[in-house]
Amino acid sequence: MKDLVLESAALCDEVARVQESIFVAKEERRFLLKKLLQYRQQRDGPIETVRPAHASAPAQTRSSSPPTMATLGATLDSIDKPQAKSSKKVLKRRNTKEGLAEEVPRAKRRKPAGADKRLVAPIPLDSCGRPLFPIVLPGCKVHSLGEIVTDRAGFHCQESLYPVGYCSSRIYASVLNANHACIYTCTILDAGTGPRFEIVAEDAPERPFVGSSPDECYVALLRAVNRTCGAEVIVPAARGADFFALPHPTIQNLVQSCPGARKCPNYRWVRFEVSRSATDETERLDSDPYLSYAAFRQLCLQPRLAAIAAASEPSLPGGVTIKQEPLDTV
């Protein structure tokens, strides 16, 4: 009980001290405002006074004599008093039943599209807070974030930034033999007026896939894989940005945090929040044949090869098959 009394006394002293500091601040404000009005009156001559709109007498454009200290004090008092009265009226009105009944809930402001935060998983950082490379993501690695180009509009769009020097790698079907996996290196280079995107296969570095957009070189890669298989085992789709890992939340958050990102006017900023509860994309990646070599083999390559093998086997009506015996050698 004694402790509560002492704590209450300390709180009362603190409240008194705060009230005293507020009073001193108000007095200083009034004094400075008086000095400001006097200075303006001496510099510009008589102060203009404007009457309220509901007054019956015509408004005076200029006063004939400079305002006195009493007039200035009354003006200063009128600055604070109406606000205090109005706030008291609002409090009284809210505390009554009529005020509670008349209060209408305000309509919630709708958030613009893309305003919600996206969660990203934390990544290893060095002692200076910079990411440690390579950044390992599900299915790919990012080796460099590059540098953002701000003086040319072709190096960014509404959905993505294209930093020069960006480099990532991913495992996918080889263009020489689709049954074998191959490491592909994806880079963004400076082509003058805009970026140049390249996808280079480890087993065929002399045949890079080049384009002015990530979709262009990625579609060329898929067509080369289809030619290797002898049939269209996978339909070319515009998934180049995903193959480069540019839209990945972790990479997009890091890229838009690089110097110069705020100077890209057409880019639509995305809000991110680092959280350990961020969902992993491993399960989604394992079933995506455009980004995962294992999914490509299971969903595209093996069914196509099985269909070709079934079509090449001779068959008779009724499901009777001919068993081929080896020829006798003399």
PDB file of N, CA and C in Angstrom, residues 18-108:
ATOM      1  N   VAL A  18       4.721  18.334 -16.117  1.00  0.00           N
ATOM      2  CA  VAL A  18       4.352  18.417 -17.525  1.00  0.00           C
ATOM      3  C   VAL A  18       3.416  19.590 -17.779  1.00  0.00           C
ATOM      4  N   GLN A  19       2.442  19.790 -16.878  1.00  0.00           N
ATOM      5  CA  GLN A  19       1.537  20.928 -17.035  1.00  0.00           C
ATOM      6  C   GLN A  19       2.290  22.247 -16.975  1.00  0.00           C
ATOM      7  N   GLU A  20       3.270  22.328 -16.091  1.00  0.00           N
ATOM      8  CA  GLU A  20       4.058  23.549 -15.988  1.00  0.00           C
ATOM      9  C   GLU A  20       4.859  23.794 -17.265  1.00  0.00           C
ATOM     10  N   SER A  21       5.436  22.725 -17.815  1.00  0.00           N
ATOM     11  CA  SER A  21       6.200  22.892 -19.056  1.00  0.00           C
ATOM     12  C   SER A  21       5.289  23.288 -20.213  1.00  0.00           C
ATOM     13  N   ILE A  22       4.052  22.750 -20.245  1.00  0.00           N
ATOM     14  CA  ILE A  22       3.098  23.148 -21.288  1.00  0.00           C
ATOM     15  C   ILE A  22       2.736  24.617 -21.147  1.00  0.00           C
ATOM     16  N   PHE A  23       2.524  25.064 -19.909  1.00  0.00           N
ATOM     17  CA  PHE A  23       2.188  26.466 -19.674  1.00  0.00           C
ATOM     18  C   PHE A  23       3.326  27.379 -20.118  1.00  0.00           C
ATOM     19  N   VAL A  24       4.560  26.992 -19.796  1.00  0.00           N
ATOM     20  CA  VAL A  24       5.712  27.800 -20.201  1.00  0.00           C
ATOM     21  C   VAL A  24       5.826  27.843 -21.721  1.00  0.00           C
ATOM     22  N   ALA A  25       5.593  26.704 -22.378  1.00  0.00           N
ATOM     23  CA  ALA A  25       5.669  26.672 -23.836  1.00  0.00           C
ATOM     24  C   ALA A  25       4.606  27.563 -24.468  1.00  0.00           C
ATOM     25  N   LYS A  26       3.395  27.578 -23.891  1.00  0.00           N
ATOM     26  CA  LYS A  26       2.348  28.450 -24.422  1.00  0.00           C
ATOM     27  C   LYS A  26       2.718  29.914 -24.264  1.00  0.00           C
ATOM     28  N   GLU A  27       3.283  30.260 -23.113  1.00  0.00           N
ATOM     29  CA  GLU A  27       3.676  31.652 -22.896  1.00  0.00           C
ATOM     30  C   GLU A  27       4.777  32.062 -23.871  1.00  0.00           C
ATOM     31  N   GLU A  28       5.724  31.168 -24.097  1.00  0.00           N
ATOM     32  CA  GLU A  28       6.782  31.481 -25.056  1.00  0.00           C
ATOM     33  C   GLU A  28       6.212  31.635 -26.459  1.00  0.00           C
ATOM     34  N   ARG A  29       5.252  30.815 -26.796  1.00  0.00           N
ATOM     35  CA  ARG A  29       4.625  30.924 -28.114  1.00  0.00           C
ATOM     36  C   ARG A  29       3.902  32.250 -28.269  1.00  0.00           C
ATOM     37  N   ARG A  30       3.174  32.653 -27.255  1.00  0.00           N
ATOM     38  CA  ARG A  30       2.456  33.928 -27.311  1.00  0.00           C
ATOM     39  C   ARG A  30       3.424  35.093 -27.440  1.00  0.00           C
ATOM     40  N   PHE A  31       4.528  35.009 -26.699  1.00  0.00           N
ATOM     41  CA  PHE A  31       5.511  36.093 -26.745  1.00  0.00           C
ATOM     42  C   PHE A  31       6.149  36.196 -28.129  1.00  0.00           C
ATOM     43  N   LEU A  32       6.511  35.043 -28.702  1.00  0.00           N
ATOM     44  CA  LEU A  32       7.125  35.060 -30.027  1.00  0.00           C
ATOM     45  C   LEU A  32       6.148  35.537 -31.092  1.00  0.00           C
ATOM     46  N   LEU A  33       4.889  35.174 -30.966  1.00  0.00           N
ATOM     47  CA  LEU A  33       3.898  35.628 -31.928  1.00  0.00           C
ATOM     48  C   LEU A  33       3.685  37.132 -31.838  1.00  0.00           C
ATOM     49  N   LYS A  34       3.718  37.676 -30.626  1.00  0.00           N
ATOM     50  CA  LYS A  34       3.620  39.130 -30.464  1.00  0.00           C
ATOM     51  C   LYS A  34       4.786  39.833 -31.142  1.00  0.00           C
ATOM     52  N   LYS A  35       5.976  39.308 -30.930  1.00  0.00           N
ATOM     53  CA  LYS A  35       7.146  39.911 -31.557  1.00  0.00           C
ATOM     54  C   LYS A  35       7.051  39.833 -33.078  1.00  0.00           C
ATOM     55  N   LEU A  36       6.528  38.710 -33.586  1.00  0.00           N
ATOM     56  CA  LEU A  36       6.382  38.562 -35.025  1.00  0.00           C
ATOM     57  C   LEU A  36       5.390  39.563 -35.590  1.00  0.00           C
ATOM     58  N   LEU A  37       4.283  39.776 -34.912  1.00  0.00           N
ATOM     59  CA  LEU A  37       3.294  40.752 -35.377  1.00  0.00           C
ATOM     60  C   LEU A  37       3.852  42.162 -35.333  1.00  0.00           C
ATOM     61  N   GLN A  38       4.596  42.484 -34.286  1.00  0.00           N
ATOM     62  CA  GLN A  38       5.208  43.810 -34.208  1.00  0.00           C
ATOM     63  C   GLN A  38       6.216  44.018 -35.333  1.00  0.00           C
ATOM     64  N   TYR A  39       6.988  42.969 -35.617  1.00  0.00           N
ATOM     65  CA  TYR A  39       7.992  43.093 -36.683  1.00  0.00           C
ATOM     66  C   TYR A  39       7.326  43.284 -38.034  1.00  0.00           C
ATOM     67  N   ARG A  40       6.265  42.537 -38.305  1.00  0.00           N
ATOM     68  CA  ARG A  40       5.564  42.702 -39.577  1.00  0.00           C
ATOM     69  C   ARG A  40       4.908  44.069 -39.679  1.00  0.00           C
ATOM     70  N   GLN A  41       4.391  44.585 -38.553  1.00  0.00           N
ATOM     71  CA  GLN A  41       3.739  45.892 -38.569  1.00  0.00           C
ATOM     72  C   GLN A  41       4.751  46.995 -38.857  1.00  0.00           C
ATOM     73  N   GLN A  42       5.948  46.849 -38.302  1.00  0.00           N
ATOM     74  CA  GLN A  42       6.983  47.850 -38.556  1.00  0.00           C
ATOM     75  C   GLN A  42       7.518  47.755 -39.979  1.00  0.00           C
ATOM     76  N   ARG A  43       7.550  46.542 -40.533  1.00  0.00           N
ATOM     77  CA  ARG A  43       8.113  46.376 -41.871  1.00  0.00           C
ATOM     78  C   ARG A  43       7.121  46.730 -42.965  1.00  0.00           C
ATOM     79  N   ASP A  44       5.873  46.304 -42.832  1.00  0.00           N
ATOM     80  CA  ASP A  44       4.882  46.459 -43.898  1.00  0.00           C
ATOM     81  C   ASP A  44       3.900  47.583 -43.656  1.00  0.00           C
ATOM     82  N   GLY A  45       3.964  48.253 -42.531  1.00  0.00           N
ATOM     83  CA  GLY A  45       2.998  49.290 -42.237  1.00  0.00           C
ATOM     84  C   GLY A  45       1.804  48.736 -41.508  1.00  0.00           C
ATOM     85  N   PRO A  46       0.644  49.395 -41.590  1.00  0.00           N
ATOM     86  CA  PRO A  46      -0.559  48.932 -40.874  1.00  0.00           C
ATOM     87  C   PRO A  46      -0.934  47.520 -41.296  1.00  0.00           C
ATOM     88  N   ILE A  47      -1.370  46.724 -40.324  1.00  0.00           N
ATOM     89  CA  ILE A  47      -1.751  45.334 -40.554  1.00  0.00           C
ATOM     90  C   ILE A  47      -3.159  45.264 -41.114  1.00  0.00           C
ATOM     91  N   GLU A  48      -3.337  44.414 -42.112  1.00  0.00           N
ATOM     92  CA  GLU A  48      -4.661  44.204 -42.681  1.00  0.00           C
ATOM     93  C   GLU A  48      -5.523  43.418 -41.717  1.00  0.00           C
ATOM     94  N   THR A  49      -6.753  43.887 -41.535  1.00  0.00           N
ATOM     95  CA  THR A  49      -7.708  43.187 -40.672  1.00  0.00           C
ATOM     96  C   THR A  49      -8.901  42.810 -41.512  1.00  0.00           C
ATOM     97  N   VAL A  50      -9.389  41.604 -41.359  1.00  0.00           N
ATOM     98  CA  VAL A  50     -10.535  41.095 -42.113  1.00  0.00           C
ATOM     99  C   VAL A  50     -11.611  40.693 -41.140  1.00  0.00           C
ATOM    100  N   ARG A  51     -12.822  41.177 -41.353  1.00  0.00           N
ATOM    101  CA  ARG A  51     -13.947  40.829 -40.495  1.00  0.00           C
ATOM    102  C   ARG A  51     -14.558  39.520 -40.951  1.00  0.00           C
ATOM    103  N   PRO A  52     -15.258  38.839 -40.053  1.00  0.00           N
ATOM    104  CA  PRO A  52     -15.934  37.596 -40.448  1.00  0.00           C
ATOM    105  C   PRO A  52     -16.964  37.843 -41.528  1.00  0.00           C
ATOM    106  N   ALA A  53     -17.309  36.764 -42.273  1.00  0.00           N
ATOM    107  CA  ALA A  53     -18.244  36.896 -43.395  1.00  0.00           C
ATOM    108  C   ALA A  53     -19.644  37.227 -42.929  1.00  0.00           C
ATOM    109  N   HIS A  54     -20.017  36.826 -41.664  1.00  0.00           N
ATOM    110  CA  HIS A  54     -21.381  37.048 -41.216  1.00  0.00           C
ATOM    111  C   HIS A  54     -21.576  38.434 -40.620  1.00  0.00           C
ATOM    112  N   ALA A  55     -20.503  39.234 -40.542  1.00  0.00           N
ATOM    113  CA  ALA A  55     -20.632  40.573 -39.955  1.00  0.00           C
ATOM    114  C   ALA A  55     -21.453  41.443 -40.885  1.00  0.00           C
ATOM    115  N   SER A  56     -22.255  42.370 -40.272  1.00  0.00           N
ATOM    116  CA  SER A  56     -23.133  43.227 -41.064  1.00  0.00           C
ATOM    117  C   SER A  56     -22.385  44.403 -41.651  1.00  0.00           C
ATOM    118  N   ALA A  57     -21.347  44.898 -40.940  1.00  0.00           N
ATOM    119  CA  ALA A  57     -20.608  46.046 -41.439  1.00  0.00           C
ATOM    120  C   ALA A  57     -19.677  45.610 -42.549  1.00  0.00           C
ATOM    121  N   PRO A  58     -19.376  46.518 -43.508  1.00  0.00           N
ATOM    122  CA  PRO A  58     -18.449  46.159 -44.587  1.00  0.00           C
ATOM    123  C   PRO A  58     -17.059  45.918 -44.047  1.00  0.00           C
ATOM    124  N   ALA A  59     -16.327  45.014 -44.730  1.00  0.00           N
ATOM    125  CA  ALA A  59     -14.986  44.658 -44.277  1.00  0.00           C
ATOM    126  C   ALA A  59     -14.034  45.802 -44.546  1.00  0.00           C
ATOM    127  N   GLN A  60     -13.158  46.079 -43.582  1.00  0.00           N
ATOM    128  CA  GLN A  60     -12.154  47.112 -43.732  1.00  0.00           C
ATOM    129  C   GLN A  60     -10.915  46.505 -44.343  1.00  0.00           C
ATOM    130  N   THR A  61     -10.373  47.182 -45.312  1.00  0.00           N
ATOM    131  CA  THR A  61      -9.179  46.663 -45.971  1.00  0.00           C
ATOM    132  C   THR A  61      -7.942  46.905 -45.140  1.00  0.00           C
ATOM    133  N   ARG A  62      -7.794  48.072 -44.518  1.00  0.00           N
ATOM    134  CA  ARG A  62      -6.634  48.375 -43.694  1.00  0.00           C
ATOM    135  C   ARG A  62      -7.089  49.174 -42.473  1.00  0.00           C
ATOM    136  N   SER A  63      -6.436  48.946 -41.372  1.00  0.00           N
ATOM    137  CA  SER A  63      -6.755  49.689 -40.154  1.00  0.00           C
ATOM    138  C   SER A  63      -6.042  51.026 -40.176  1.00  0.00           C
ATOM    139  N   SER A  64      -6.664  52.022 -39.570  1.00  0.00           N
ATOM    140  CA  SER A  64      -6.104  53.365 -39.587  1.00  0.00           C
ATOM    141  C   SER A  64      -4.949  53.521 -38.627  1.00  0.00           C
ATOM    142  N   SER A  65      -4.932  52.718 -37.537  1.00  0.00           N
ATOM    143  CA  SER A  65      -3.856  52.826 -36.556  1.00  0.00           C
ATOM    144  C   SER A  65      -3.316  51.443 -36.257  1.00  0.00           C
ATOM    145  N   PRO A  66      -2.021  51.335 -35.921  1.00  0.00           N
ATOM    146  CA  PRO A  66      -1.448  50.015 -35.630  1.00  0.00           C
ATOM    147  C   PRO A  66      -2.079  49.409 -34.402  1.00  0.00           C
ATOM    148  N   PRO A  67      -2.184  48.085 -34.329  1.00  0.00           N
ATOM    149  CA  PRO A  67      -2.812  47.437 -33.185  1.00  0.00           C
ATOM    150  C   PRO A  67      -1.957  47.589 -31.937  1.00  0.00           C
ATOM    151  N   THR A  68      -2.643  47.689 -30.817  1.00  0.00           N
ATOM    152  CA  THR A  68      -1.955  47.815 -29.536  1.00  0.00           C
ATOM    153  C   THR A  68      -1.640  46.441 -28.993  1.00  0.00           C
ATOM    154  N   MET A  69      -0.884  46.395 -27.854  1.00  0.00           N
ATOM    155  CA  MET A  69      -0.544  45.129 -27.228  1.00  0.00           C
ATOM    156  C   MET A  69      -1.782  44.427 -26.711  1.00  0.00           C
ATOM    157  N   ALA A  70      -2.767  45.205 -26.227  1.00  0.00           N
ATOM    158  CA  ALA A  70      -3.996  44.580 -25.729  1.00  0.00           C
ATOM    159  C   ALA A  70      -4.751  43.897 -26.858  1.00  0.00           C
ATOM    160  N   THR A  71      -4.785  44.575 -28.052  1.00  0.00           N
ATOM    161  CA  THR A  71      -5.456  43.963 -29.199  1.00  0.00           C
ATOM    162  C   THR A  71      -4.758  42.689 -29.639  1.00  0.00           C
ATOM    163  N   LEU A  72      -3.411  42.716 -29.627  1.00  0.00           N
ATOM    164  CA  LEU A  72      -2.666  41.522 -29.989  1.00  0.00           C
ATOM    165  C   LEU A  72      -2.898  40.407 -28.999  1.00  0.00           C
ATOM    166  N   GLY A  73      -2.977  40.758 -27.709  1.00  0.00           N
ATOM    167  CA  GLY A  73      -3.233  39.731 -26.704  1.00  0.00           C
ATOM    168  C   GLY A  73      -4.595  39.102 -26.884  1.00  0.00           C
ATOM    169  N   ALA A  74      -5.597  39.946 -27.209  1.00  0.00           N
ATOM    170  CA  ALA A  74      -6.930  39.399 -27.451  1.00  0.00           C
ATOM    171  C   ALA A  74      -6.941  38.501 -28.681  1.00  0.00           C
ATOM    172  N   THR A  75      -6.175  38.911 -29.699  1.00  0.00           N
ATOM    173  CA  THR A  75      -6.087  38.073 -30.898  1.00  0.00           C
ATOM    174  C   THR A  75      -5.458  36.727 -30.596  1.00  0.00           C
ATOM    175  N   LEU A  76      -4.396  36.761 -29.765  1.00  0.00           N
ATOM    176  CA  LEU A  76      -3.734  35.513 -29.400  1.00  0.00           C
ATOM    177  C   LEU A  76      -4.641  34.624 -28.565  1.00  0.00           C
ATOM    178  N   ASP A  77      -5.417  35.251 -27.650  1.00  0.00           N
ATOM    179  CA  ASP A  77      -6.344  34.453 -26.847  1.00  0.00           C
ATOM    180  C   ASP A  77      -7.400  33.797 -27.716  1.00  0.00           C
ATOM    181  N   SER A  78      -7.826  34.518 -28.776  1.00  0.00           N
ATOM    182  CA  SER A  78      -8.869  33.957 -29.637  1.00  0.00           C
ATOM    183  C   SER A  78      -8.357  32.809 -30.490  1.00  0.00           C
ATOM    184  N   ILE A  79      -7.019  32.666 -30.585  1.00  0.00           N
ATOM    185  CA  ILE A  79      -6.474  31.565 -31.378  1.00  0.00           C
ATOM    186  C   ILE A  79      -6.695  30.245 -30.692  1.00  0.00           C
ATOM    187  N   ASP A  80      -6.501  30.222 -29.343  1.00  0.00           N
ATOM    188  CA  ASP A  80      -6.571  28.970 -28.599  1.00  0.00           C
ATOM    189  C   ASP A  80      -7.961  28.663 -28.070  1.00  0.00           C
ATOM    190  N   LYS A  81      -8.707  29.692 -27.675  1.00  0.00           N
ATOM    191  CA  LYS A  81      -9.981  29.460 -26.997  1.00  0.00           C
ATOM    192  C   LYS A  81     -11.012  28.751 -27.863  1.00  0.00           C
ATOM    193  N   PRO A  82     -11.246  29.155 -29.130  1.00  0.00           N
ATOM    194  CA  PRO A  82     -12.261  28.437 -29.914  1.00  0.00           C
ATOM    195  C   PRO A  82     -11.944  26.958 -30.069  1.00  0.00           C
ATOM    196  N   GLN A  83     -10.665  26.619 -30.204  1.00  0.00           N
ATOM    197  CA  GLN A  83     -10.328  25.211 -30.342  1.00  0.00           C
ATOM    198  C   GLN A  83     -10.644  24.452 -29.075  1.00  0.00           C
ATOM    199  N   ALA A  84     -10.332  25.054 -27.911  1.00  0.00           N
ATOM    200  CA  ALA A  84     -10.615  24.376 -26.654  1.00  0.00           C
ATOM    201  C   ALA A  84     -12.111  24.194 -26.457  1.00  0.00           C
ATOM    202  N   LYS A  85     -12.886  25.263 -26.782  1.00  0.00           N
ATOM    203  CA  LYS A  85     -14.329  25.152 -26.621  1.00  0.00           C
ATOM    204  C   LYS A  85     -14.904  24.085 -27.546  1.00  0.00           C
ATOM    205  N   SER A  86     -14.444  24.107 -28.794  1.00  0.00           N
ATOM    206  CA  SER A  86     -14.991  23.123 -29.732  1.00  0.00           C
ATOM    207  C   SER A  86     -14.640  21.709 -29.313  1.00  0.00           C
ATOM    208  N   SER A  87     -13.412  21.522 -28.788  1.00  0.00           N
ATOM    209  CA  SER A  87     -13.043  20.178 -28.354  1.00  0.00           C
ATOM    210  C   SER A  87     -13.879  19.748 -27.159  1.00  0.00           C
ATOM    211  N   LYS A  88     -14.160  20.695 -26.231  1.00  0.00           N
ATOM    212  CA  LYS A  88     -14.998  20.348 -25.087  1.00  0.00           C
ATOM    213  C   LYS A  88     -16.407  19.979 -25.535  1.00  0.00           C
ATOM    214  N   LYS A  89     -16.933  20.744 -26.520  1.00  0.00           N
ATOM    215  CA  LYS A  89     -18.270  20.430 -27.009  1.00  0.00           C
ATOM    216  C   LYS A  89     -18.312  19.041 -27.632  1.00  0.00           C
ATOM    217  N   VAL A  90     -17.276  18.723 -28.366  1.00  0.00           N
ATOM    218  CA  VAL A  90     -17.248  17.404 -28.994  1.00  0.00           C
ATOM    219  C   VAL A  90     -17.200  16.309 -27.953  1.00  0.00           C
ATOM    220  N   LEU A  91     -16.384  16.520 -26.885  1.00  0.00           N
ATOM    221  CA  LEU A  91     -16.297  15.518 -25.832  1.00  0.00           C
ATOM    222  C   LEU A  91     -17.632  15.352 -25.114  1.00  0.00           C
ATOM    223  N   LYS A  92     -18.284  16.493 -24.805  1.00  0.00           N
ATOM    224  CA  LYS A  92     -19.584  16.407 -24.138  1.00  0.00           C
ATOM    225  C   LYS A  92     -20.609  15.711 -25.025  1.00  0.00           C
ATOM    226  N   ARG A  93     -20.561  16.041 -26.320  1.00  0.00           N
ATOM    227  CA  ARG A  93     -21.543  15.452 -27.230  1.00  0.00           C
ATOM    228  C   ARG A  93     -21.335  13.947 -27.357  1.00  0.00           C
ATOM    229  N   ARG A  94     -20.069  13.534 -27.352  1.00  0.00           N
ATOM    230  CA  ARG A  94     -19.798  12.111 -27.484  1.00  0.00           C
ATOM    231  C   ARG A  94     -20.175  11.351 -26.224  1.00  0.00           C
ATOM    232  N   ASN A  95     -20.088  12.016 -25.079  1.00  0.00           N
ATOM    233  CA  ASN A  95     -20.394  11.335 -23.828  1.00  0.00           C
ATOM    234  C   ASN A  95     -21.892  11.162 -23.608  1.00  0.00           C
ATOM    235  N   THR A  96     -22.716  11.902 -24.339  1.00  0.00           N
ATOM    236  CA  THR A  96     -24.163  11.779 -24.188  1.00  0.00           C
ATOM    237  C   THR A  96     -24.689  10.674 -25.086  1.00  0.00           C
ATOM    238  N   LYS A  97     -25.880  10.195 -24.778  1.00  0.00           N
ATOM    239  CA  LYS A  97     -26.489   9.140 -25.579  1.00  0.00           C
ATOM    240  C   LYS A  97     -26.828   9.631 -26.969  1.00  0.00           C
ATOM    241  N   GLU A  98     -27.269  10.954 -27.051  1.00  0.00           N
ATOM    242  CA  GLU A  98     -27.610  11.472 -28.367  1.00  0.00           C
ATOM    243  C   GLU A  98     -26.387  11.514 -29.270  1.00  0.00           C
ATOM    244  N   GLY A  99     -25.245  11.902 -28.668  1.00  0.00           N
ATOM    245  CA  GLY A  99     -24.027  11.959 -29.473  1.00  0.00           C
ATOM    246  C   GLY A  99     -23.598  10.594 -29.948  1.00  0.00           C
ATOM    247  N   LEU A 100     -23.736   9.588 -29.079  1.00  0.00           N
ATOM    248  CA  LEU A 100     -23.366   8.234 -29.484  1.00  0.00           C
ATOM    249  C   LEU A 100     -24.280   7.717 -30.578  1.00  0.00           C
ATOM    250  N   ALA A 101     -25.558   8.086 -30.502  1.00  0.00           N
ATOM    251  CA  ALA A 101     -26.510   7.625 -31.509  1.00  0.00           C
ATOM    252  C   ALA A 101     -26.272   8.298 -32.849  1.00  0.00           C
ATOM    253  N   GLU A 102     -25.814   9.600 -32.796  1.00  0.00           N
ATOM    254  CA  GLU A 102     -25.635  10.331 -34.038  1.00  0.00           C
ATOM    255  C   GLU A 102     -24.324  10.000 -34.735  1.00  0.00           C
ATOM    256  N   GLU A 103     -23.389   9.414 -33.990  1.00  0.00           N
ATOM    257  CA  GLU A 103     -22.102   9.098 -34.605  1.00  0.00           C
ATOM    258  C   GLU A 103     -22.286   8.009 -35.657  1.00  0.00           C
ATOM    259  N   VAL A 104     -21.773   8.270 -36.829  1.00  0.00           N
ATOM    260  CA  VAL A 104     -21.862   7.322 -37.929  1.00  0.00           C
ATOM    261  C   VAL A 104     -20.470   6.774 -38.193  1.00  0.00           C
ATOM    262  N   PRO A 105     -20.299   5.466 -38.244  1.00  0.00           N
ATOM    263  CA  PRO A 105     -18.956   4.928 -38.508  1.00  0.00           C
ATOM    264  C   PRO A 105     -18.448   5.362 -39.866  1.00  0.00           C
ATOM    265  N   ARG A 106     -17.204   5.810 -39.876  1.00  0.00           N
ATOM    266  CA  ARG A 106     -16.604   6.272 -41.114  1.00  0.00           C
ATOM    267  C   ARG A 106     -16.302   5.086 -42.032  1.00  0.00           C
ATOM    268  N   ALA A 107     -16.498   5.326 -43.306  1.00  0.00           N
ATOM    269  CA  ALA A 107     -16.195   4.278 -44.278  1.00  0.00           C
ATOM    270  C   ALA A 107     -14.692   4.075 -44.351  1.00  0.00           C
ATOM    271  N   LYS A 108     -14.282   2.829 -44.319  1.00  0.00           N
ATOM    272  CA  LYS A 108     -12.859   2.523 -44.373  1.00  0.00           C
ATOM    273  C   LYS A 108     -12.327   2.814 -45.771  1.00  0.00           C
TER     274      LYS A 108
END
